Amino acid sequence: MDILYYLSVFILGYLLPFAGISKLFEKAGETGWKAYVPILNYLSWAKIVGRPSWHIIWLFIPIVNIFTLAAMAIELNRSFGKYGFWDNVLAIAAPFAWFPYLGFVKKDELSYKGPAHQQRKEYKAAYKMAVKNKDQAAIRKLEKERPFPKKTFIREWADSILFAVFAAHFIRLFLIEAYTIPTPSMEGSLLVGDFLFVSKLHYGSRLPMTPLSFPLLHNVMPITGGECYSKWPSWDYNRAPALQKVNRYDPVVFNYPEGDTIIKGVDYSSDYHNILKGTPRAQREATRQQVLKRFKNRIVTRPVDKRDHYIKRCVGLPGDSIEVRANRLFVNGQEPDIIPGVQYRYELVPQDNKSINMSYVDDNYALSIPSGPGKASNFRNISPLVVEQMLQDPQLAPILKEIRPVVGAPGYNQGIFPYNGELFPWNNHNYGPIWIPKKGETVNLSMDNIDLYKRVITAYEGHDLLIRDGQIIIDGQTTNSYTFEMDYYWMMGDNRDDSADSRSWGFVPATHIVGKPLFVWMSIGPKGIRFDRILKNAAQ
């Protein structure tokens, strides 16, 4: 697989473009073989398009090199009289096809006309002279043989839009991207309707795994609902050096791990993996076959970088042990300090024969209402820090008996990772302990823990796994141990009792990490713009 990956990168990214460019070199008076020699090819290229040799320095600066290479591709087009809009689009988007086309198919129709800026300079000088001499014949000839097109208003706008889309696309891919908070799972920290800027540089810009995609779209085309990317070519996971590591308790944007297989047109609760994990273990394979048959034309498998984006707080790093006891998180056996944004579901219990004015509570404490109980109930999602304030409130304290945390008892729960309630009778409030895989670490495998690591071994690290007669077989070899090939993380929502998170779908692989939230640039709530949240730090 690695050989095919590197071979496709070499052919598409180097061999095919420079095979065509070598023919253009010959047309421009340069030796063709120079096109195949690294660095020398760019020096010759710069010379042909009229750039100083030192400009190739920009090709060694990440991100900047993308724009530099695009500009050089357009300038090479213009050096051979190719000024068309689609000429430029193809030179940028498909150089592996465009330059071989120019070099081998159109070679007899092309002639080297010199650097574009030199063409313009010579043309303007000749035109100025013809006008000065009032030579109408020369003026008409120059206008007819104009080496570059006279841009119309539409063409000016088209070129500007092309550059803007190209720049925005690569800024979005490698530098920074805007996201919206669609669900209340991070409420207490981030609200539904918050618009965030997320840095992709902090954890290392991830190189596209599916490079051929429609600019500025993630995975679905508007209106049609079709996929907006091509699965070929598909490249292996690589990312640039990180500015920092993922820190414990950082909010993180990542690709949804169970987003590899979805059923288009159904809600979250009835999606592919949710249907299976909500099915008793003995019936799971039969249910899978029924789902495949029923939704045959609506099941979509997506590569890592095209899975939906989620944002949660990273509470567990590679090698950590995570446990939830009575809805209290423990990391490596220690309960962390209260994170200001974290909130839990509480019941406000009144004193005898008294009632609580919940409108007063909501107006003064801006609490979120759990997805289950309605607005009239006494259940609210509240930060422990706010609970302390409420207990001191002179209008609430006299009528409150207690603010009681809602904690579920341990029990059988098929929707909780790893979906085996017999061996792991956990729920959201009583979960674990569970160890988070770390790159290079080896774990002993048995029928008692294989459910924890089955998806890691198969879906994330790409191995074949078979269980036969109580034996674990990986890639055809019977084994009782496994060494992890990458790091994993444990993500939980700040709105702990209203969040589908790692307790529901398990570990988040390093390949799925997207970026670090920076700040809220806009926030729109039910009553309009929340001005107090604009420019709020989202990394807390």
PDB file of N, CA, C and O in Angstrom, residues 171-216:
ATOM      1  N   ILE A 171      -5.926  28.205   2.425  1.00  0.00           N
ATOM      2  CA  ILE A 171      -5.922  28.711   3.803  1.00  0.00           C
ATOM      3  C   ILE A 171      -6.778  27.797   4.679  1.00  0.00           C
ATOM      4  O   ILE A 171      -6.406  27.434   5.796  1.00  0.00           O
ATOM      5  N   ARG A 172      -7.922  27.402   4.142  1.00  0.00           N
ATOM      6  CA  ARG A 172      -8.819  26.494   4.875  1.00  0.00           C
ATOM      7  C   ARG A 172      -8.190  25.122   5.081  1.00  0.00           C
ATOM      8  O   ARG A 172      -8.363  24.499   6.131  1.00  0.00           O
ATOM      9  N   LEU A 173      -7.452  24.638   4.095  1.00  0.00           N
ATOM     10  CA  LEU A 173      -6.843  23.317   4.201  1.00  0.00           C
ATOM     11  C   LEU A 173      -5.714  23.277   5.222  1.00  0.00           C
ATOM     12  O   LEU A 173      -5.584  22.305   5.976  1.00  0.00           O
ATOM     13  N   PHE A 174      -4.903  24.325   5.256  1.00  0.00           N
ATOM     14  CA  PHE A 174      -3.646  24.239   6.004  1.00  0.00           C
ATOM     15  C   PHE A 174      -3.512  25.216   7.180  1.00  0.00           C
ATOM     16  O   PHE A 174      -2.713  24.970   8.072  1.00  0.00           O
ATOM     17  N   LEU A 175      -4.253  26.311   7.177  1.00  0.00           N
ATOM     18  CA  LEU A 175      -4.015  27.341   8.186  1.00  0.00           C
ATOM     19  C   LEU A 175      -5.147  27.469   9.199  1.00  0.00           C
ATOM     20  O   LEU A 175      -4.967  27.205  10.384  1.00  0.00           O
ATOM     21  N   ILE A 176      -6.297  27.886   8.737  1.00  0.00           N
ATOM     22  CA  ILE A 176      -7.387  28.209   9.655  1.00  0.00           C
ATOM     23  C   ILE A 176      -8.711  27.968   8.949  1.00  0.00           C
ATOM     24  O   ILE A 176      -8.823  28.145   7.737  1.00  0.00           O
ATOM     25  N   GLU A 177      -9.701  27.532   9.706  1.00  0.00           N
ATOM     26  CA  GLU A 177     -11.012  27.256   9.128  1.00  0.00           C
ATOM     27  C   GLU A 177     -12.100  27.682  10.102  1.00  0.00           C
ATOM     28  O   GLU A 177     -11.906  27.652  11.318  1.00  0.00           O
ATOM     29  N   ALA A 178     -13.230  28.080   9.563  1.00  0.00           N
ATOM     30  CA  ALA A 178     -14.361  28.487  10.392  1.00  0.00           C
ATOM     31  C   ALA A 178     -15.288  27.298  10.624  1.00  0.00           C
ATOM     32  O   ALA A 178     -15.555  26.518   9.710  1.00  0.00           O
ATOM     33  N   TYR A 179     -15.779  27.176  11.847  1.00  0.00           N
ATOM     34  CA  TYR A 179     -16.700  26.106  12.217  1.00  0.00           C
ATOM     35  C   TYR A 179     -17.872  26.687  12.988  1.00  0.00           C
ATOM     36  O   TYR A 179     -17.771  27.766  13.595  1.00  0.00           O
ATOM     37  N   THR A 180     -18.973  25.950  12.997  1.00  0.00           N
ATOM     38  CA  THR A 180     -20.161  26.347  13.740  1.00  0.00           C
ATOM     39  C   THR A 180     -20.480  25.279  14.782  1.00  0.00           C
ATOM     40  O   THR A 180     -20.315  24.092  14.515  1.00  0.00           O
ATOM     41  N   ILE A 181     -20.922  25.702  15.962  1.00  0.00           N
ATOM     42  CA  ILE A 181     -21.343  24.763  16.995  1.00  0.00           C
ATOM     43  C   ILE A 181     -22.821  24.433  16.763  1.00  0.00           C
ATOM     44  O   ILE A 181     -23.685  25.297  16.945  1.00  0.00           O
ATOM     45  N   PRO A 182     -23.143  23.183  16.364  1.00  0.00           N
ATOM     46  CA  PRO A 182     -24.532  22.859  16.031  1.00  0.00           C
ATOM     47  C   PRO A 182     -25.318  22.212  17.177  1.00  0.00           C
ATOM     48  O   PRO A 182     -26.545  22.166  17.125  1.00  0.00           O
ATOM     49  N   THR A 183     -24.628  21.669  18.195  1.00  0.00           N
ATOM     50  CA  THR A 183     -25.308  20.926  19.255  1.00  0.00           C
ATOM     51  C   THR A 183     -24.882  21.468  20.626  1.00  0.00           C
ATOM     52  O   THR A 183     -23.861  22.138  20.745  1.00  0.00           O
ATOM     53  N   PRO A 184     -25.639  21.125  21.684  1.00  0.00           N
ATOM     54  CA  PRO A 184     -25.333  21.665  23.012  1.00  0.00           C
ATOM     55  C   PRO A 184     -24.310  20.841  23.793  1.00  0.00           C
ATOM     56  O   PRO A 184     -24.182  21.032  25.008  1.00  0.00           O
ATOM     57  N   SER A 185     -23.565  19.963  23.167  1.00  0.00           N
ATOM     58  CA  SER A 185     -22.677  19.062  23.914  1.00  0.00           C
ATOM     59  C   SER A 185     -21.531  19.793  24.611  1.00  0.00           C
ATOM     60  O   SER A 185     -20.931  19.255  25.533  1.00  0.00           O
ATOM     61  N   MET A 186     -21.195  21.022  24.159  1.00  0.00           N
ATOM     62  CA  MET A 186     -20.124  21.784  24.803  1.00  0.00           C
ATOM     63  C   MET A 186     -20.666  22.989  25.571  1.00  0.00           C
ATOM     64  O   MET A 186     -19.909  23.876  25.965  1.00  0.00           O
ATOM     65  N   GLU A 187     -22.000  23.033  25.767  1.00  0.00           N
ATOM     66  CA  GLU A 187     -22.565  24.171  26.483  1.00  0.00           C
ATOM     67  C   GLU A 187     -22.000  24.252  27.890  1.00  0.00           C
ATOM     68  O   GLU A 187     -21.771  23.235  28.546  1.00  0.00           O
ATOM     69  N   GLY A 188     -21.821  25.489  28.304  1.00  0.00           N
ATOM     70  CA  GLY A 188     -21.055  25.793  29.491  1.00  0.00           C
ATOM     71  C   GLY A 188     -19.758  26.451  29.063  1.00  0.00           C
ATOM     72  O   GLY A 188     -19.226  27.325  29.734  1.00  0.00           O
ATOM     73  N   SER A 189     -19.262  26.022  27.876  1.00  0.00           N
ATOM     74  CA  SER A 189     -18.061  26.622  27.273  1.00  0.00           C
ATOM     75  C   SER A 189     -18.392  27.234  25.921  1.00  0.00           C
ATOM     76  O   SER A 189     -18.129  28.396  25.675  1.00  0.00           O
ATOM     77  N   LEU A 190     -18.984  26.427  25.038  1.00  0.00           N
ATOM     78  CA  LEU A 190     -19.332  26.862  23.690  1.00  0.00           C
ATOM     79  C   LEU A 190     -20.818  26.609  23.474  1.00  0.00           C
ATOM     80  O   LEU A 190     -21.321  25.529  23.791  1.00  0.00           O
ATOM     81  N   LEU A 191     -21.504  27.586  22.905  1.00  0.00           N
ATOM     82  CA  LEU A 191     -22.951  27.524  22.773  1.00  0.00           C
ATOM     83  C   LEU A 191     -23.364  27.203  21.345  1.00  0.00           C
ATOM     84  O   LEU A 191     -22.633  27.488  20.391  1.00  0.00           O
ATOM     85  N   VAL A 192     -24.554  26.638  21.213  1.00  0.00           N
ATOM     86  CA  VAL A 192     -25.130  26.442  19.891  1.00  0.00           C
ATOM     87  C   VAL A 192     -25.249  27.802  19.213  1.00  0.00           C
ATOM     88  O   VAL A 192     -25.770  28.761  19.797  1.00  0.00           O
ATOM     89  N   GLY A 193     -24.734  27.909  17.995  1.00  0.00           N
ATOM     90  CA  GLY A 193     -24.756  29.186  17.291  1.00  0.00           C
ATOM     91  C   GLY A 193     -23.464  29.957  17.381  1.00  0.00           C
ATOM     92  O   GLY A 193     -23.341  31.024  16.784  1.00  0.00           O
ATOM     93  N   ASP A 194     -22.472  29.420  18.120  1.00  0.00           N
ATOM     94  CA  ASP A 194     -21.139  30.032  18.130  1.00  0.00           C
ATOM     95  C   ASP A 194     -20.420  29.706  16.825  1.00  0.00           C
ATOM     96  O   ASP A 194     -20.446  28.561  16.357  1.00  0.00           O
ATOM     97  N   PHE A 195     -19.771  30.703  16.242  1.00  0.00           N
ATOM     98  CA  PHE A 195     -18.954  30.512  15.051  1.00  0.00           C
ATOM     99  C   PHE A 195     -17.489  30.667  15.462  1.00  0.00           C
ATOM    100  O   PHE A 195     -17.106  31.706  16.002  1.00  0.00           O
ATOM    101  N   LEU A 196     -16.687  29.639  15.194  1.00  0.00           N
ATOM    102  CA  LEU A 196     -15.303  29.612  15.673  1.00  0.00           C
ATOM    103  C   LEU A 196     -14.310  29.692  14.530  1.00  0.00           C
ATOM    104  O   LEU A 196     -14.585  29.235  13.420  1.00  0.00           O
ATOM    105  N   PHE A 197     -13.141  30.246  14.828  1.00  0.00           N
ATOM    106  CA  PHE A 197     -11.983  30.054  13.974  1.00  0.00           C
ATOM    107  C   PHE A 197     -11.109  28.996  14.646  1.00  0.00           C
ATOM    108  O   PHE A 197     -10.830  29.062  15.842  1.00  0.00           O
ATOM    109  N   VAL A 198     -10.701  28.015  13.845  1.00  0.00           N
ATOM    110  CA  VAL A 198      -9.919  26.890  14.355  1.00  0.00           C
ATOM    111  C   VAL A 198      -8.573  26.848  13.641  1.00  0.00           C
ATOM    112  O   VAL A 198      -8.512  26.841  12.405  1.00  0.00           O
ATOM    113  N   SER A 199      -7.503  26.825  14.427  1.00  0.00           N
ATOM    114  CA  SER A 199      -6.148  26.769  13.868  1.00  0.00           C
ATOM    115  C   SER A 199      -5.762  25.336  13.540  1.00  0.00           C
ATOM    116  O   SER A 199      -5.901  24.436  14.376  1.00  0.00           O
ATOM    117  N   LYS A 200      -5.272  25.126  12.322  1.00  0.00           N
ATOM    118  CA  LYS A 200      -4.777  23.811  11.929  1.00  0.00           C
ATOM    119  C   LYS A 200      -3.261  23.710  12.076  1.00  0.00           C
ATOM    120  O   LYS A 200      -2.690  22.640  11.892  1.00  0.00           O
ATOM    121  N   LEU A 201      -2.639  24.842  12.409  1.00  0.00           N
ATOM    122  CA  LEU A 201      -1.189  24.860  12.577  1.00  0.00           C
ATOM    123  C   LEU A 201      -0.757  24.327  13.941  1.00  0.00           C
ATOM    124  O   LEU A 201       0.307  23.727  14.068  1.00  0.00           O
ATOM    125  N   HIS A 202      -1.579  24.548  14.965  1.00  0.00           N
ATOM    126  CA  HIS A 202      -1.162  24.221  16.327  1.00  0.00           C
ATOM    127  C   HIS A 202      -0.781  22.750  16.479  1.00  0.00           C
ATOM    128  O   HIS A 202       0.242  22.425  17.084  1.00  0.00           O
ATOM    129  N   TYR A 203      -1.621  21.858  15.948  1.00  0.00           N
ATOM    130  CA  TYR A 203      -1.341  20.430  16.080  1.00  0.00           C
ATOM    131  C   TYR A 203      -0.694  19.849  14.822  1.00  0.00           C
ATOM    132  O   TYR A 203      -0.563  18.641  14.683  1.00  0.00           O
ATOM    133  N   GLY A 204      -0.286  20.731  13.904  1.00  0.00           N
ATOM    134  CA  GLY A 204       0.341  20.307  12.659  1.00  0.00           C
ATOM    135  C   GLY A 204      -0.681  20.211  11.552  1.00  0.00           C
ATOM    136  O   GLY A 204      -1.664  19.460  11.666  1.00  0.00           O
ATOM    137  N   SER A 205      -0.497  20.974  10.480  1.00  0.00           N
ATOM    138  CA  SER A 205      -1.440  20.949   9.360  1.00  0.00           C
ATOM    139  C   SER A 205      -1.450  19.559   8.731  1.00  0.00           C
ATOM    140  O   SER A 205      -0.410  19.036   8.338  1.00  0.00           O
ATOM    141  N   ARG A 206      -2.618  18.991   8.655  1.00  0.00           N
ATOM    142  CA  ARG A 206      -2.756  17.650   8.086  1.00  0.00           C
ATOM    143  C   ARG A 206      -2.839  17.738   6.571  1.00  0.00           C
ATOM    144  O   ARG A 206      -3.631  18.516   6.031  1.00  0.00           O
ATOM    145  N   LEU A 207      -2.018  16.973   5.873  1.00  0.00           N
ATOM    146  CA  LEU A 207      -2.053  16.988   4.416  1.00  0.00           C
ATOM    147  C   LEU A 207      -3.322  16.286   3.936  1.00  0.00           C
ATOM    148  O   LEU A 207      -3.754  15.308   4.544  1.00  0.00           O
ATOM    149  N   PRO A 208      -3.933  16.785   2.855  1.00  0.00           N
ATOM    150  CA  PRO A 208      -5.187  16.185   2.380  1.00  0.00           C
ATOM    151  C   PRO A 208      -4.990  14.709   2.035  1.00  0.00           C
ATOM    152  O   PRO A 208      -4.036  14.348   1.353  1.00  0.00           O
ATOM    153  N   MET A 209      -5.903  13.873   2.507  1.00  0.00           N
ATOM    154  CA  MET A 209      -5.872  12.455   2.153  1.00  0.00           C
ATOM    155  C   MET A 209      -6.653  12.208   0.865  1.00  0.00           C
ATOM    156  O   MET A 209      -6.430  11.214   0.179  1.00  0.00           O
ATOM    157  N   THR A 210      -7.591  13.100   0.575  1.00  0.00           N
ATOM    158  CA  THR A 210      -8.347  13.048  -0.683  1.00  0.00           C
ATOM    159  C   THR A 210      -8.149  14.393  -1.375  1.00  0.00           C
ATOM    160  O   THR A 210      -8.968  15.306  -1.228  1.00  0.00           O
ATOM    161  N   PRO A 211      -7.043  14.560  -2.113  1.00  0.00           N
ATOM    162  CA  PRO A 211      -6.687  15.886  -2.638  1.00  0.00           C
ATOM    163  C   PRO A 211      -7.638  16.429  -3.697  1.00  0.00           C
ATOM    164  O   PRO A 211      -7.714  17.637  -3.884  1.00  0.00           O
ATOM    165  N   LEU A 212      -8.365  15.557  -4.396  1.00  0.00           N
ATOM    166  CA  LEU A 212      -9.281  16.030  -5.431  1.00  0.00           C
ATOM    167  C   LEU A 212     -10.663  16.231  -4.820  1.00  0.00           C
ATOM    168  O   LEU A 212     -11.409  15.268  -4.595  1.00  0.00           O
ATOM    169  N   SER A 213     -10.985  17.480  -4.529  1.00  0.00           N
ATOM    170  CA  SER A 213     -12.278  17.786  -3.931  1.00  0.00           C
ATOM    171  C   SER A 213     -12.731  19.161  -4.392  1.00  0.00           C
ATOM    172  O   SER A 213     -11.933  19.972  -4.855  1.00  0.00           O
ATOM    173  N   PHE A 214     -14.028  19.415  -4.252  1.00  0.00           N
ATOM    174  CA  PHE A 214     -14.581  20.695  -4.669  1.00  0.00           C
ATOM    175  C   PHE A 214     -14.143  21.753  -3.661  1.00  0.00           C
ATOM    176  O   PHE A 214     -14.305  21.572  -2.462  1.00  0.00           O
ATOM    177  N   PRO A 215     -13.561  22.864  -4.133  1.00  0.00           N
ATOM    178  CA  PRO A 215     -13.031  23.877  -3.207  1.00  0.00           C
ATOM    179  C   PRO A 215     -14.063  24.388  -2.219  1.00  0.00           C
ATOM    180  O   PRO A 215     -15.233  24.579  -2.561  1.00  0.00           O
ATOM    181  N   LEU A 216     -13.629  24.577  -0.977  1.00  0.00           N
ATOM    182  CA  LEU A 216     -14.389  25.220   0.088  1.00  0.00           C
ATOM    183  C   LEU A 216     -15.554  24.393   0.620  1.00  0.00           C
ATOM    184  O   LEU A 216     -16.308  24.859   1.474  1.00  0.00           O
TER     185      LEU A 216
END
